[in-house]
mmCIF file of N, CA, C and O in Angstrom:
data_model
loop_
_atom_site.group_PDB
_atom_site.id
_atom_site.type_symbol
_atom_site.label_atom_id
_atom_site.label_comp_id
_atom_site.label_asym_id
_atom_site.label_seq_id
_atom_site.Cartn_x
_atom_site.Cartn_y
_atom_site.Cartn_z
ATOM 1 N N MET Y 17 -0.393 -2.440 -2.866
ATOM 2 C CA MET Y 17 0.515 -3.486 -2.481
ATOM 3 C C MET Y 17 1.703 -3.469 -3.433
ATOM 4 O O MET Y 17 1.530 -3.356 -4.638
ATOM 5 N N LYS Y 18 2.885 -3.569 -2.883
ATOM 6 C CA LYS Y 18 4.106 -3.627 -3.685
ATOM 7 C C LYS Y 18 4.315 -5.068 -4.131
ATOM 8 O O LYS Y 18 4.280 -5.992 -3.324
ATOM 9 N N ILE Y 19 4.524 -5.251 -5.427
ATOM 10 C CA ILE Y 19 4.750 -6.570 -6.003
ATOM 11 C C ILE Y 19 6.096 -6.540 -6.703
ATOM 12 O O ILE Y 19 6.331 -5.699 -7.577
ATOM 13 N N LEU Y 20 6.970 -7.439 -6.310
ATOM 14 C CA LEU Y 20 8.315 -7.513 -6.888
ATOM 15 C C LEU Y 20 8.277 -8.254 -8.210
ATOM 16 O O LEU Y 20 7.508 -9.205 -8.382
ATOM 17 N N CYS Y 21 9.135 -7.861 -9.139
ATOM 18 C CA CYS Y 21 9.170 -8.447 -10.477
ATOM 19 C C CYS Y 21 10.591 -8.878 -10.826
ATOM 20 O O CYS Y 21 11.534 -8.122 -10.594
ATOM 21 N N PHE Y 22 10.708 -10.046 -11.415
ATOM 22 C CA PHE Y 22 12.000 -10.565 -11.850
ATOM 23 C C PHE Y 22 11.965 -10.882 -13.338
ATOM 24 O O PHE Y 22 10.900 -11.078 -13.914
ATOM 25 N N GLY Y 23 13.150 -10.956 -13.935
ATOM 26 C CA GLY Y 23 13.277 -11.333 -15.345
ATOM 27 C C GLY Y 23 12.469 -10.429 -16.256
ATOM 28 O O GLY Y 23 12.440 -9.209 -16.082
ATOM 29 N N VAL Y 24 11.799 -11.028 -17.210
ATOM 30 C CA VAL Y 24 11.023 -10.266 -18.189
ATOM 31 C C VAL Y 24 9.862 -9.527 -17.520
ATOM 32 O O VAL Y 24 9.382 -8.513 -18.046
ATOM 33 N N ALA Y 25 9.432 -9.970 -16.355
ATOM 34 C CA ALA Y 25 8.371 -9.258 -15.631
ATOM 35 C C ALA Y 25 8.809 -7.836 -15.284
ATOM 36 O O ALA Y 25 7.988 -6.924 -15.245
ATOM 37 N N ARG Y 26 10.104 -7.651 -15.062
ATOM 38 C CA ARG Y 26 10.625 -6.300 -14.792
ATOM 39 C C ARG Y 26 10.416 -5.400 -16.005
ATOM 40 O O ARG Y 26 10.073 -4.227 -15.868
ATOM 41 N N GLU Y 27 10.651 -5.951 -17.182
ATOM 42 C CA GLU Y 27 10.465 -5.172 -18.409
ATOM 43 C C GLU Y 27 8.997 -4.809 -18.602
ATOM 44 O O GLU Y 27 8.675 -3.685 -18.986
ATOM 45 N N ILE Y 28 8.114 -5.762 -18.338
ATOM 46 C CA ILE Y 28 6.683 -5.518 -18.497
ATOM 47 C C ILE Y 28 6.204 -4.453 -17.509
ATOM 48 O O ILE Y 28 5.439 -3.560 -17.866
ATOM 49 N N ALA Y 29 6.673 -4.544 -16.268
ATOM 50 C CA ALA Y 29 6.247 -3.613 -15.219
ATOM 51 C C ALA Y 29 6.944 -2.269 -15.315
ATOM 52 O O ALA Y 29 6.520 -1.299 -14.699
ATOM 53 N N GLY Y 30 8.042 -2.223 -16.064
ATOM 54 C CA GLY Y 30 8.797 -0.985 -16.168
ATOM 55 C C GLY Y 30 9.727 -0.741 -14.995
ATOM 56 O O GLY Y 30 10.152 0.381 -14.753
ATOM 57 N N GLY Y 31 10.044 -1.796 -14.260
ATOM 58 C CA GLY Y 31 10.959 -1.672 -13.127
ATOM 59 C C GLY Y 31 10.926 -2.917 -12.262
ATOM 60 O O GLY Y 31 10.265 -3.906 -12.586
ATOM 61 N N SER Y 32 11.618 -2.864 -11.151
ATOM 62 C CA SER Y 32 11.759 -4.039 -10.283
ATOM 63 C C SER Y 32 10.524 -4.317 -9.441
ATOM 64 O O SER Y 32 10.448 -5.352 -8.769
ATOM 65 N N HIS Y 33 9.560 -3.412 -9.475
ATOM 66 C CA HIS Y 33 8.330 -3.644 -8.722
ATOM 67 C C HIS Y 33 7.201 -2.805 -9.320
ATOM 68 O O HIS Y 33 7.429 -1.911 -10.128
ATOM 69 N N LEU Y 34 6.007 -3.148 -8.929
ATOM 70 C CA LEU Y 34 4.838 -2.378 -9.302
ATOM 71 C C LEU Y 34 3.922 -2.297 -8.087
ATOM 72 O O LEU Y 34 4.087 -3.058 -7.133
ATOM 73 N N PHE Y 35 3.003 -1.374 -8.111
ATOM 74 C CA PHE Y 35 2.061 -1.205 -7.014
ATOM 75 C C PHE Y 35 0.643 -1.402 -7.534
ATOM 76 O O PHE Y 35 0.281 -0.848 -8.565
ATOM 77 N N LEU Y 36 -0.135 -2.210 -6.819
ATOM 78 C CA LEU Y 36 -1.539 -2.407 -7.147
ATOM 79 C C LEU Y 36 -2.370 -2.160 -5.901
ATOM 80 O O LEU Y 36 -2.060 -2.685 -4.829
ATOM 81 N N ASP Y 37 -3.420 -1.381 -6.046
ATOM 82 C CA ASP Y 37 -4.348 -1.148 -4.939
ATOM 83 C C ASP Y 37 -5.431 -2.214 -4.957
ATOM 84 O O ASP Y 37 -5.720 -2.816 -5.996
ATOM 85 N N ASP Y 38 -6.038 -2.423 -3.831
ATOM 86 C CA ASP Y 38 -7.225 -3.277 -3.714
ATOM 87 C C ASP Y 38 -7.006 -4.728 -4.106
ATOM 88 O O ASP Y 38 -7.895 -5.363 -4.669
ATOM 89 N N VAL Y 39 -5.825 -5.283 -3.854
ATOM 90 C CA VAL Y 39 -5.616 -6.708 -4.120
ATOM 91 C C VAL Y 39 -5.577 -7.527 -2.826
ATOM 92 O O VAL Y 39 -5.805 -8.727 -2.865
ATOM 93 N N ALA Y 40 -5.307 -6.875 -1.693
ATOM 94 C CA ALA Y 40 -5.291 -7.585 -0.417
ATOM 95 C C ALA Y 40 -6.692 -8.112 -0.128
ATOM 96 O O ALA Y 40 -7.693 -7.434 -0.340
ATOM 97 N N GLY Y 41 -6.746 -9.361 0.315
ATOM 98 C CA GLY Y 41 -8.020 -10.010 0.601
ATOM 99 C C GLY Y 41 -8.559 -10.807 -0.564
ATOM 100 O O GLY Y 41 -9.482 -11.588 -0.416
ATOM 101 N N GLY Y 42 -7.974 -10.619 -1.748
ATOM 102 C CA GLY Y 42 -8.391 -11.366 -2.930
ATOM 103 C C GLY Y 42 -7.514 -12.598 -3.124
ATOM 104 O O GLY Y 42 -6.538 -12.808 -2.413
ATOM 105 N N THR Y 43 -7.851 -13.395 -4.092
ATOM 106 C CA THR Y 43 -7.090 -14.601 -4.391
ATOM 107 C C THR Y 43 -5.934 -14.294 -5.334
ATOM 108 O O THR Y 43 -5.902 -13.237 -5.981
ATOM 109 N N VAL Y 44 -5.025 -15.232 -5.429
ATOM 110 C CA VAL Y 44 -3.929 -15.123 -6.397
ATOM 111 C C VAL Y 44 -4.512 -15.100 -7.806
ATOM 112 O O VAL Y 44 -4.028 -14.359 -8.669
ATOM 113 N N ALA Y 45 -5.585 -15.851 -8.052
ATOM 114 C CA ALA Y 45 -6.224 -15.845 -9.374
ATOM 115 C C ALA Y 45 -6.723 -14.441 -9.719
ATOM 116 O O ALA Y 45 -6.555 -13.975 -10.852
ATOM 117 N N SER Y 46 -7.317 -13.744 -8.757
ATOM 118 C CA SER Y 46 -7.800 -12.384 -9.039
ATOM 119 C C SER Y 46 -6.631 -11.424 -9.244
ATOM 120 O O SER Y 46 -6.726 -10.486 -10.039
ATOM 121 N N LEU Y 47 -5.523 -11.671 -8.549
ATOM 122 C CA LEU Y 47 -4.315 -10.880 -8.766
ATOM 123 C C LEU Y 47 -3.810 -11.081 -10.194
ATOM 124 O O LEU Y 47 -3.466 -10.128 -10.886
ATOM 125 N N ARG Y 48 -3.782 -12.325 -10.659
ATOM 126 C CA ARG Y 48 -3.361 -12.613 -12.038
ATOM 127 C C ARG Y 48 -4.255 -11.866 -13.035
ATOM 128 O O ARG Y 48 -3.770 -11.278 -14.003
ATOM 129 N N GLU Y 49 -5.577 -11.912 -12.813
ATOM 130 C CA GLU Y 49 -6.510 -11.226 -13.705
ATOM 131 C C GLU Y 49 -6.228 -9.731 -13.738
ATOM 132 O O GLU Y 49 -6.255 -9.107 -14.801
ATOM 133 N N ARG Y 50 -5.946 -9.168 -12.586
ATOM 134 C CA ARG Y 50 -5.647 -7.736 -12.493
ATOM 135 C C ARG Y 50 -4.365 -7.403 -13.242
ATOM 136 O O ARG Y 50 -4.284 -6.410 -13.963
ATOM 137 N N LEU Y 51 -3.349 -8.259 -13.067
ATOM 138 C CA LEU Y 51 -2.089 -8.038 -13.778
ATOM 139 C C LEU Y 51 -2.306 -8.069 -15.287
ATOM 140 O O LEU Y 51 -1.777 -7.236 -16.019
ATOM 141 N N LEU Y 52 -3.090 -9.030 -15.755
ATOM 142 C CA LEU Y 52 -3.354 -9.147 -17.190
ATOM 143 C C LEU Y 52 -4.146 -7.947 -17.711
ATOM 144 O O LEU Y 52 -3.946 -7.510 -18.841
ATOM 145 N N ARG Y 53 -5.037 -7.423 -16.887
ATOM 146 C CA ARG Y 53 -5.819 -6.263 -17.300
ATOM 147 C C ARG Y 53 -4.967 -4.993 -17.325
ATOM 148 O O ARG Y 53 -5.001 -4.231 -18.285
ATOM 149 N N ASP Y 54 -4.162 -4.788 -16.258
ATOM 150 C CA ASP Y 54 -3.369 -3.568 -16.146
ATOM 151 C C ASP Y 54 -2.076 -3.615 -16.955
ATOM 152 O O ASP Y 54 -1.555 -2.572 -17.345
ATOM 153 N N TYR Y 55 -1.548 -4.816 -17.173
ATOM 154 C CA TYR Y 55 -0.291 -5.010 -17.908
ATOM 155 C C TYR Y 55 -0.503 -6.133 -18.929
ATOM 156 O O TYR Y 55 -0.096 -7.275 -18.709
ATOM 157 N N PRO Y 56 -1.173 -5.854 -20.045
ATOM 158 C CA PRO Y 56 -1.540 -6.890 -21.018
ATOM 159 C C PRO Y 56 -0.359 -7.727 -21.523
ATOM 160 O O PRO Y 56 -0.559 -8.878 -21.936
ATOM 161 N N ALA Y 57 0.852 -7.208 -21.467
ATOM 162 C CA ALA Y 57 2.011 -7.969 -21.952
ATOM 163 C C ALA Y 57 2.232 -9.247 -21.136
ATOM 164 O O ALA Y 57 2.851 -10.191 -21.634
ATOM 165 N N PHE Y 58 1.723 -9.302 -19.908
ATOM 166 C CA PHE Y 58 1.831 -10.558 -19.142
ATOM 167 C C PHE Y 58 1.110 -11.691 -19.865
ATOM 168 O O PHE Y 58 1.475 -12.844 -19.738
ATOM 169 N N GLY Y 59 0.088 -11.366 -20.640
ATOM 170 C CA GLY Y 59 -0.642 -12.368 -21.404
ATOM 171 C C GLY Y 59 0.165 -12.976 -22.534
ATOM 172 O O GLY Y 59 -0.182 -14.043 -23.041
ATOM 173 N N GLU Y 60 1.246 -12.316 -22.912
ATOM 174 C CA GLU Y 60 2.106 -12.840 -23.976
ATOM 175 C C GLU Y 60 3.089 -13.887 -23.459
ATOM 176 O O GLU Y 60 3.723 -14.580 -24.256
ATOM 177 N N LEU Y 61 3.237 -13.991 -22.136
ATOM 178 C CA LEU Y 61 4.122 -15.003 -21.562
ATOM 179 C C LEU Y 61 3.448 -16.367 -21.618
ATOM 180 O O LEU Y 61 2.220 -16.467 -21.506
ATOM 181 N N VAL Y 62 4.236 -17.411 -21.774
ATOM 182 C CA VAL Y 62 3.700 -18.766 -21.751
ATOM 183 C C VAL Y 62 3.010 -19.008 -20.412
ATOM 184 O O VAL Y 62 1.940 -19.591 -20.336
ATOM 185 N N SER Y 63 3.623 -18.549 -19.364
ATOM 186 C CA SER Y 63 3.074 -18.645 -18.018
ATOM 187 C C SER Y 63 3.898 -17.739 -17.116
ATOM 188 O O SER Y 63 4.956 -17.254 -17.511
ATOM 189 N N PHE Y 64 3.402 -17.519 -15.918
ATOM 190 C CA PHE Y 64 4.201 -16.858 -14.894
ATOM 191 C C PHE Y 64 3.694 -17.327 -13.541
ATOM 192 O O PHE Y 64 2.510 -17.579 -13.357
ATOM 193 N N ALA Y 65 4.626 -17.493 -12.630
ATOM 194 C CA ALA Y 65 4.281 -17.940 -11.288
ATOM 195 C C ALA Y 65 4.164 -16.741 -10.366
ATOM 196 O O ALA Y 65 4.757 -15.691 -10.600
ATOM 197 N N VAL Y 66 3.398 -16.930 -9.317
ATOM 198 C CA VAL Y 66 3.282 -15.931 -8.264
ATOM 199 C C VAL Y 66 3.749 -16.597 -6.974
ATOM 200 O O VAL Y 66 3.322 -17.700 -6.644
ATOM 201 N N ALA Y 67 4.652 -15.930 -6.296
ATOM 202 C CA ALA Y 67 5.109 -16.414 -4.993
ATOM 203 C C ALA Y 67 4.570 -15.473 -3.925
ATOM 204 O O ALA Y 67 4.462 -14.267 -4.139
ATOM 205 N N ARG Y 68 4.202 -16.053 -2.795
ATOM 206 C CA ARG Y 68 3.688 -15.286 -1.669
ATOM 207 C C ARG Y 68 4.467 -15.698 -0.443
ATOM 208 O O ARG Y 68 4.492 -16.866 -0.085
ATOM 209 N N ASN Y 69 5.147 -14.737 0.153
ATOM 210 C CA ASN Y 69 5.949 -15.010 1.346
ATOM 211 C C ASN Y 69 6.946 -16.149 1.127
ATOM 212 O O ASN Y 69 7.041 -17.080 1.911
ATOM 213 N N GLU Y 70 7.656 -16.048 -0.001
ATOM 214 C CA GLU Y 70 8.759 -16.942 -0.361
ATOM 215 C C GLU Y 70 8.338 -18.374 -0.683
ATOM 216 O O GLU Y 70 9.145 -19.287 -0.658
ATOM 217 N N GLU Y 71 7.054 -18.577 -1.021
ATOM 218 C CA GLU Y 71 6.577 -19.886 -1.461
ATOM 219 C C GLU Y 71 5.701 -19.693 -2.687
ATOM 220 O O GLU Y 71 4.942 -18.723 -2.766
ATOM 221 N N TYR Y 72 5.793 -20.636 -3.624
ATOM 222 C CA TYR Y 72 4.915 -20.562 -4.782
ATOM 223 C C TYR Y 72 3.472 -20.606 -4.309
ATOM 224 O O TYR Y 72 3.114 -21.395 -3.440
ATOM 225 N N ALA Y 73 2.645 -19.735 -4.887
ATOM 226 C CA ALA Y 73 1.252 -19.614 -4.466
ATOM 227 C C ALA Y 73 0.330 -20.349 -5.430
ATOM 228 O O ALA Y 73 0.578 -20.389 -6.635
ATOM 229 N N GLU Y 74 -0.730 -20.892 -4.877
ATOM 230 C CA GLU Y 74 -1.796 -21.501 -5.679
ATOM 231 C C GLU Y 74 -2.809 -20.410 -6.012
ATOM 232 O O GLU Y 74 -2.943 -19.425 -5.278
ATOM 233 N N ASP Y 75 -3.554 -20.593 -7.090
ATOM 234 C CA ASP Y 75 -4.542 -19.591 -7.491
ATOM 235 C C ASP Y 75 -5.600 -19.347 -6.419
ATOM 236 O O ASP Y 75 -6.195 -18.280 -6.367
ATOM 237 N N THR Y 76 -5.850 -20.311 -5.565
ATOM 238 C CA THR Y 76 -6.876 -20.168 -4.529
ATOM 239 C C THR Y 76 -6.348 -19.517 -3.249
ATOM 240 O O THR Y 76 -7.139 -19.187 -2.361
ATOM 241 N N ASP Y 77 -5.026 -19.323 -3.140
ATOM 242 C CA ASP Y 77 -4.456 -18.680 -1.950
ATOM 243 C C ASP Y 77 -4.940 -17.230 -1.856
ATOM 244 O O ASP Y 77 -5.130 -16.559 -2.873
ATOM 245 N N ILE Y 78 -5.117 -16.767 -0.638
ATOM 246 C CA ILE Y 78 -5.536 -15.390 -0.390
ATOM 247 C C ILE Y 78 -4.304 -14.513 -0.185
ATOM 248 O O ILE Y 78 -3.391 -14.872 0.553
ATOM 249 N N VAL Y 79 -4.287 -13.369 -0.861
ATOM 250 C CA VAL Y 79 -3.212 -12.390 -0.709
ATOM 251 C C VAL Y 79 -3.607 -11.460 0.440
ATOM 252 O O VAL Y 79 -4.657 -10.822 0.390
ATOM 253 N N GLU Y 80 -2.777 -11.431 1.469
ATOM 254 C CA GLU Y 80 -3.059 -10.610 2.645
ATOM 255 C C GLU Y 80 -2.196 -9.354 2.631
ATOM 256 O O GLU Y 80 -1.088 -9.356 2.093
ATOM 257 N N ALA Y 81 -2.692 -8.301 3.249
ATOM 258 C CA ALA Y 81 -1.898 -7.079 3.418
ATOM 259 C C ALA Y 81 -0.620 -7.457 4.155
ATOM 260 O O ALA Y 81 -0.649 -8.248 5.092
ATOM 261 N N GLY Y 82 0.503 -6.957 3.720
ATOM 262 C CA GLY Y 82 1.778 -7.268 4.354
ATOM 263 C C GLY Y 82 2.495 -8.461 3.753
ATOM 264 O O GLY Y 82 3.655 -8.716 4.074
ATOM 265 N N ASP Y 83 1.826 -9.229 2.879
ATOM 266 C CA ASP Y 83 2.495 -10.343 2.203
ATOM 267 C C ASP Y 83 3.562 -9.806 1.261
ATOM 268 O O ASP Y 83 3.411 -8.722 0.678
ATOM 269 N N GLU Y 84 4.626 -10.579 1.098
ATOM 270 C CA GLU Y 84 5.596 -10.289 0.053
ATOM 271 C C GLU Y 84 5.153 -11.077 -1.174
ATOM 272 O O GLU Y 84 5.079 -12.304 -1.128
ATOM 273 N N VAL Y 85 4.838 -10.366 -2.248
ATOM 274 C CA VAL Y 85 4.352 -11.000 -3.464
ATOM 275 C C VAL Y 85 5.378 -10.761 -4.567
ATOM 276 O O VAL Y 85 5.868 -9.662 -4.753
ATOM 277 N N VAL Y 86 5.687 -11.847 -5.299
ATOM 278 C CA VAL Y 86 6.701 -11.788 -6.346
ATOM 279 C C VAL Y 86 6.149 -12.438 -7.604
ATOM 280 O O VAL Y 86 5.522 -13.505 -7.546
ATOM 281 N N ILE Y 87 6.387 -11.805 -8.743
ATOM 282 C CA ILE Y 87 6.039 -12.384 -10.040
ATOM 283 C C ILE Y 87 7.283 -13.033 -10.606
ATOM 284 O O ILE Y 87 8.329 -12.385 -10.729
ATOM 285 N N ILE Y 88 7.170 -14.329 -10.935
ATOM 286 C CA ILE Y 88 8.304 -15.086 -11.456
ATOM 287 C C ILE Y 88 7.955 -15.563 -12.870
ATOM 288 O O ILE Y 88 7.128 -16.456 -13.028
ATOM 289 N N PRO Y 89 8.567 -14.976 -13.885
ATOM 290 C CA PRO Y 89 8.295 -15.372 -15.260
ATOM 291 C C PRO Y 89 8.961 -16.711 -15.580
ATOM 292 O O PRO Y 89 9.817 -17.182 -14.830
ATOM 293 N N PRO Y 90 8.572 -17.314 -16.708
ATOM 294 C CA PRO Y 90 9.247 -18.553 -17.105
ATOM 295 C C PRO Y 90 10.743 -18.300 -17.345
ATOM 296 O O PRO Y 90 11.124 -17.204 -17.749
ATOM 297 N N VAL Y 91 11.526 -19.309 -17.108
ATOM 298 C CA VAL Y 91 12.983 -19.182 -17.249
ATOM 299 C C VAL Y 91 13.433 -20.157 -18.327
ATOM 300 O O VAL Y 91 13.072 -21.331 -18.304
ATOM 301 N N ALA Y 92 14.207 -19.670 -19.272
ATOM 302 C CA ALA Y 92 14.777 -20.525 -20.309
ATOM 303 C C ALA Y 92 16.200 -20.877 -19.910
ATOM 304 O O ALA Y 92 16.888 -20.093 -19.270
ATOM 305 N N GLY Y 93 16.606 -22.036 -20.272
ATOM 306 C CA GLY Y 93 17.980 -22.431 -19.956
ATOM 307 C C GLY Y 93 18.401 -23.608 -20.798
ATOM 308 O O GLY Y 93 17.616 -24.175 -21.525
ATOM 309 N N GLY Y 94 19.636 -23.974 -20.625
ATOM 310 C CA GLY Y 94 20.107 -25.084 -21.440
ATOM 311 C C GLY Y 94 21.158 -25.863 -20.776
ATOM 312 O O GLY Y 94 21.578 -25.740 -19.716
#
């Protein structure tokens, strides 16, 4: 599954997107666990949101094949 990355997530992933196999059918929580395992630098972020099909996703949401999934890191501003 192609997962889009913004902000510092792009730096962690090494580009504007990353690919993960075997995440379709799982929960957003399991996707987060996979990201932390495969890309440990995500654990250094205070938090990061996951959006699914242009809406913020809850950890219990199911990621389906064909979903657009985006990692949104925390944003600092002033």
